[in-house]
């Protein structure tokens, strides 16, 4: 819990926001709260298993700048809080919500009614859909929807009669309701893990980076590749991949002609020449993985890496900080490093790291 005072009463687009709301994976509220607490303008409120965390600003305090959801590891979405509606009438929730929505005189490019990714939240899914339709209709009638507005309205239902009303700049927030990219399992992919790497490409890279860095003919090494879900994502993009694992690889994937399977230890393997990508999903102590990735990057064996850190231990936040600093320090700080607990991650996070070059900008 942190307290501080600040200077002005208005922040993002002149809105009088009373705090921040972050959605996270249920069970990771503690880690998400530790991240939000770095914004020293208020105190953090979190309940285990709820799937969300709030930063409540002290009277008259605001954060000094607008934060992007991308900067947070454990937040799937980051919203500015405009107000709360408690004890909403079940036959007219809009009567409680609209005064909060209208208070700032803003227009919105869209409006999403969401619920946290918790057991209670999932039970509110049908209500969210119905209320979303009613809210959009009301906003249209009041001419409060404007496709050119940079702001999206969010209503987070925390109970059938309670909601937190917030908003986000589309440029600095996750573009999916609930912060959850719903990806379809690709036909032919050998394991569900494939969705982790697909989501990592989507969340940790921007459009331009995906176009520039995931090109046919590029090369990759996949450490801990079997049965081949991550390799499939690379092979599917015609990236020539060396798959390292003692376990068997999916037979159909091996027929693609772009995958070479080596049954060797991922901690000992070195590629004959530098590759464009190192990806790694080995189940191992996170700091061992961080040290391995740091060595590959520092020795110039790969240009960029995406790797998973499994976090079964108690002090998960401290372990993440330690692992990220191992990778950062190996390159003397000249590194782009972006980490996220993806929707398809469980007790783990996924990290992108690349040696920083002149062409590279870091929007994260
Ligand atoms: C979570 S699974 C990987 C799943 C894979 N990413 C996919 O999408 O199908 C972890 C894999 O790491 C492999 N592994 C663990 N330690 C390893 C090591 N030292 N060297 C190579 N592979 C290892 C295991 O055999 C296992 O297949």
PDB file of C-alpha atoms in Angstrom, residues 218-327:
ATOM      1  CA  UNK A 218      13.946 -16.511 -41.323  1.00  0.00           C
ATOM      2  CA  UNK A 219      15.493 -18.955 -38.856  1.00  0.00           C
ATOM      3  CA  UNK A 220      14.617 -20.046 -35.316  1.00  0.00           C
ATOM      4  CA  UNK A 221      15.503 -22.454 -32.539  1.00  0.00           C
ATOM      5  CA  UNK A 222      12.717 -23.807 -30.300  1.00  0.00           C
ATOM      6  CA  UNK A 223      14.053 -25.130 -26.968  1.00  0.00           C
ATOM      7  CA  UNK A 224      11.688 -27.638 -25.335  1.00  0.00           C
ATOM      8  CA  UNK A 225       9.705 -27.940 -28.555  1.00  0.00           C
ATOM      9  CA  UNK A 226       7.762 -31.216 -28.265  1.00  0.00           C
ATOM     10  CA  UNK A 227       5.131 -31.946 -29.409  1.00  0.00           C
ATOM     11  CA  UNK A 228       5.477 -28.782 -31.498  1.00  0.00           C
ATOM     12  CA  UNK A 229       2.843 -26.127 -30.760  1.00  0.00           C
ATOM     13  CA  UNK A 230       5.353 -23.267 -30.742  1.00  0.00           C
ATOM     14  CA  UNK A 231       7.313 -24.749 -33.655  1.00  0.00           C
ATOM     15  CA  UNK A 232       4.008 -24.920 -35.569  1.00  0.00           C
ATOM     16  CA  UNK A 233       3.580 -21.134 -35.212  1.00  0.00           C
ATOM     17  CA  UNK A 234       7.046 -20.605 -36.699  1.00  0.00           C
ATOM     18  CA  UNK A 235       6.751 -23.280 -39.424  1.00  0.00           C
ATOM     19  CA  UNK A 236       3.314 -21.917 -40.355  1.00  0.00           C
ATOM     20  CA  UNK A 237       5.091 -18.632 -41.162  1.00  0.00           C
ATOM     21  CA  UNK A 238       7.734 -20.539 -43.196  1.00  0.00           C
ATOM     22  CA  UNK A 239      10.403 -19.793 -40.587  1.00  0.00           C
ATOM     23  CA  UNK A 240      13.022 -22.589 -40.679  1.00  0.00           C
ATOM     24  CA  UNK A 241      13.108 -24.031 -37.174  1.00  0.00           C
ATOM     25  CA  UNK A 242      15.436 -26.340 -35.266  1.00  0.00           C
ATOM     26  CA  UNK A 243      13.248 -28.053 -32.642  1.00  0.00           C
ATOM     27  CA  UNK A 244      15.194 -29.171 -29.557  1.00  0.00           C
ATOM     28  CA  UNK A 245      13.590 -31.819 -27.337  1.00  0.00           C
ATOM     29  CA  UNK A 246      14.153 -35.420 -26.300  1.00  0.00           C
ATOM     30  CA  UNK A 247      10.426 -36.006 -26.711  1.00  0.00           C
ATOM     31  CA  UNK A 248       8.709 -36.816 -30.019  1.00  0.00           C
ATOM     32  CA  UNK A 249       7.590 -34.087 -32.405  1.00  0.00           C
ATOM     33  CA  UNK A 250       4.245 -34.177 -34.209  1.00  0.00           C
ATOM     34  CA  UNK A 251       4.672 -36.234 -37.411  1.00  0.00           C
ATOM     35  CA  UNK A 252       2.593 -33.956 -39.661  1.00  0.00           C
ATOM     36  CA  UNK A 253       4.579 -30.909 -38.525  1.00  0.00           C
ATOM     37  CA  UNK A 254       7.845 -32.659 -39.390  1.00  0.00           C
ATOM     38  CA  UNK A 255       6.506 -33.224 -42.931  1.00  0.00           C
ATOM     39  CA  UNK A 256       6.315 -29.444 -43.473  1.00  0.00           C
ATOM     40  CA  UNK A 257       9.961 -29.585 -44.530  1.00  0.00           C
ATOM     41  CA  UNK A 258      10.960 -26.494 -42.541  1.00  0.00           C
ATOM     42  CA  UNK A 259      11.547 -28.227 -39.186  1.00  0.00           C
ATOM     43  CA  UNK A 260      14.644 -30.126 -38.060  1.00  0.00           C
ATOM     44  CA  UNK A 261      14.285 -32.125 -34.817  1.00  0.00           C
ATOM     45  CA  UNK A 262      17.364 -32.552 -32.581  1.00  0.00           C
ATOM     46  CA  UNK A 263      17.136 -34.802 -29.520  1.00  0.00           C
ATOM     47  CA  UNK A 264      19.633 -32.910 -27.352  1.00  0.00           C
ATOM     48  CA  UNK A 265      19.685 -30.981 -24.075  1.00  0.00           C
ATOM     49  CA  UNK A 266      18.298 -27.473 -24.519  1.00  0.00           C
ATOM     50  CA  UNK A 267      20.775 -26.117 -21.980  1.00  0.00           C
ATOM     51  CA  UNK A 268      23.751 -27.384 -23.982  1.00  0.00           C
ATOM     52  CA  UNK A 269      22.642 -26.876 -27.582  1.00  0.00           C
ATOM     53  CA  UNK A 270      24.269 -24.069 -29.594  1.00  0.00           C
ATOM     54  CA  UNK A 271      23.233 -23.274 -33.191  1.00  0.00           C
ATOM     55  CA  UNK A 272      25.848 -23.479 -35.966  1.00  0.00           C
ATOM     56  CA  UNK A 273      25.084 -19.848 -36.859  1.00  0.00           C
ATOM     57  CA  UNK A 274      23.058 -16.998 -35.341  1.00  0.00           C
ATOM     58  CA  UNK A 275      19.288 -17.344 -35.724  1.00  0.00           C
ATOM     59  CA  UNK A 276      16.596 -14.683 -35.994  1.00  0.00           C
ATOM     60  CA  UNK A 277      14.555 -16.145 -33.130  1.00  0.00           C
ATOM     61  CA  UNK A 278      15.097 -18.183 -30.015  1.00  0.00           C
ATOM     62  CA  UNK A 279      11.879 -19.419 -28.430  1.00  0.00           C
ATOM     63  CA  UNK A 280      11.840 -21.454 -25.240  1.00  0.00           C
ATOM     64  CA  UNK A 281       9.046 -23.183 -23.343  1.00  0.00           C
ATOM     65  CA  UNK A 282      11.120 -25.622 -21.247  1.00  0.00           C
ATOM     66  CA  UNK A 283       9.667 -26.384 -17.836  1.00  0.00           C
ATOM     67  CA  UNK A 284      12.567 -25.368 -15.598  1.00  0.00           C
ATOM     68  CA  UNK A 285      13.463 -23.000 -12.777  1.00  0.00           C
ATOM     69  CA  UNK A 286      12.817 -19.495 -14.130  1.00  0.00           C
ATOM     70  CA  UNK A 287      16.234 -18.134 -13.240  1.00  0.00           C
ATOM     71  CA  UNK A 288      17.936 -21.013 -15.121  1.00  0.00           C
ATOM     72  CA  UNK A 289      15.875 -20.074 -18.191  1.00  0.00           C
ATOM     73  CA  UNK A 290      16.699 -16.371 -17.738  1.00  0.00           C
ATOM     74  CA  UNK A 291      20.424 -17.164 -17.541  1.00  0.00           C
ATOM     75  CA  UNK A 292      20.215 -19.318 -20.671  1.00  0.00           C
ATOM     76  CA  UNK A 293      18.383 -16.654 -22.688  1.00  0.00           C
ATOM     77  CA  UNK A 294      20.788 -13.982 -21.419  1.00  0.00           C
ATOM     78  CA  UNK A 295      23.735 -16.058 -22.684  1.00  0.00           C
ATOM     79  CA  UNK A 296      22.201 -16.566 -26.140  1.00  0.00           C
ATOM     80  CA  UNK A 297      21.528 -12.831 -26.499  1.00  0.00           C
ATOM     81  CA  UNK A 298      24.882 -11.737 -25.070  1.00  0.00           C
ATOM     82  CA  UNK A 299      26.780 -14.221 -27.284  1.00  0.00           C
ATOM     83  CA  UNK A 300      24.854 -13.061 -30.363  1.00  0.00           C
ATOM     84  CA  UNK A 301      23.387 -16.541 -30.995  1.00  0.00           C
ATOM     85  CA  UNK A 302      19.910 -15.082 -31.622  1.00  0.00           C
ATOM     86  CA  UNK A 303      18.593 -11.646 -32.582  1.00  0.00           C
ATOM     87  CA  UNK A 304      15.510 -11.835 -30.414  1.00  0.00           C
ATOM     88  CA  UNK A 305      13.861 -14.239 -28.029  1.00  0.00           C
ATOM     89  CA  UNK A 306      10.454 -15.154 -26.666  1.00  0.00           C
ATOM     90  CA  UNK A 307      10.503 -17.342 -23.585  1.00  0.00           C
ATOM     91  CA  UNK A 308       8.233 -18.546 -20.856  1.00  0.00           C
ATOM     92  CA  UNK A 309       9.039 -18.265 -17.145  1.00  0.00           C
ATOM     93  CA  UNK A 310       7.152 -20.796 -15.005  1.00  0.00           C
ATOM     94  CA  UNK A 311       6.235 -19.278 -11.626  1.00  0.00           C
ATOM     95  CA  UNK A 312       5.067 -21.928  -9.183  1.00  0.00           C
ATOM     96  CA  UNK A 313       6.891 -20.384  -6.191  1.00  0.00           C
ATOM     97  CA  UNK A 314       5.486 -18.064  -3.508  1.00  0.00           C
ATOM     98  CA  UNK A 315       7.474 -14.882  -4.186  1.00  0.00           C
ATOM     99  CA  UNK A 316       6.486 -14.697  -7.829  1.00  0.00           C
ATOM    100  CA  UNK A 317       6.900 -10.928  -8.158  1.00  0.00           C
ATOM    101  CA  UNK A 318      10.465 -11.044  -6.735  1.00  0.00           C
ATOM    102  CA  UNK A 319      11.358 -13.969  -8.987  1.00  0.00           C
ATOM    103  CA  UNK A 320      10.102 -12.125 -12.076  1.00  0.00           C
ATOM    104  CA  UNK A 321      12.129  -9.033 -11.154  1.00  0.00           C
ATOM    105  CA  UNK A 322      15.231 -11.166 -10.591  1.00  0.00           C
ATOM    106  CA  UNK A 323      14.835 -13.005 -13.908  1.00  0.00           C
ATOM    107  CA  UNK A 324      14.268  -9.810 -15.902  1.00  0.00           C
ATOM    108  CA  UNK A 325      17.334  -8.223 -14.314  1.00  0.00           C
ATOM    109  CA  UNK A 326      19.459 -11.286 -15.201  1.00  0.00           C
ATOM    110  CA  UNK A 327      18.536 -10.808 -18.878  1.00  0.00           C
TER     111      UNK A 327
END
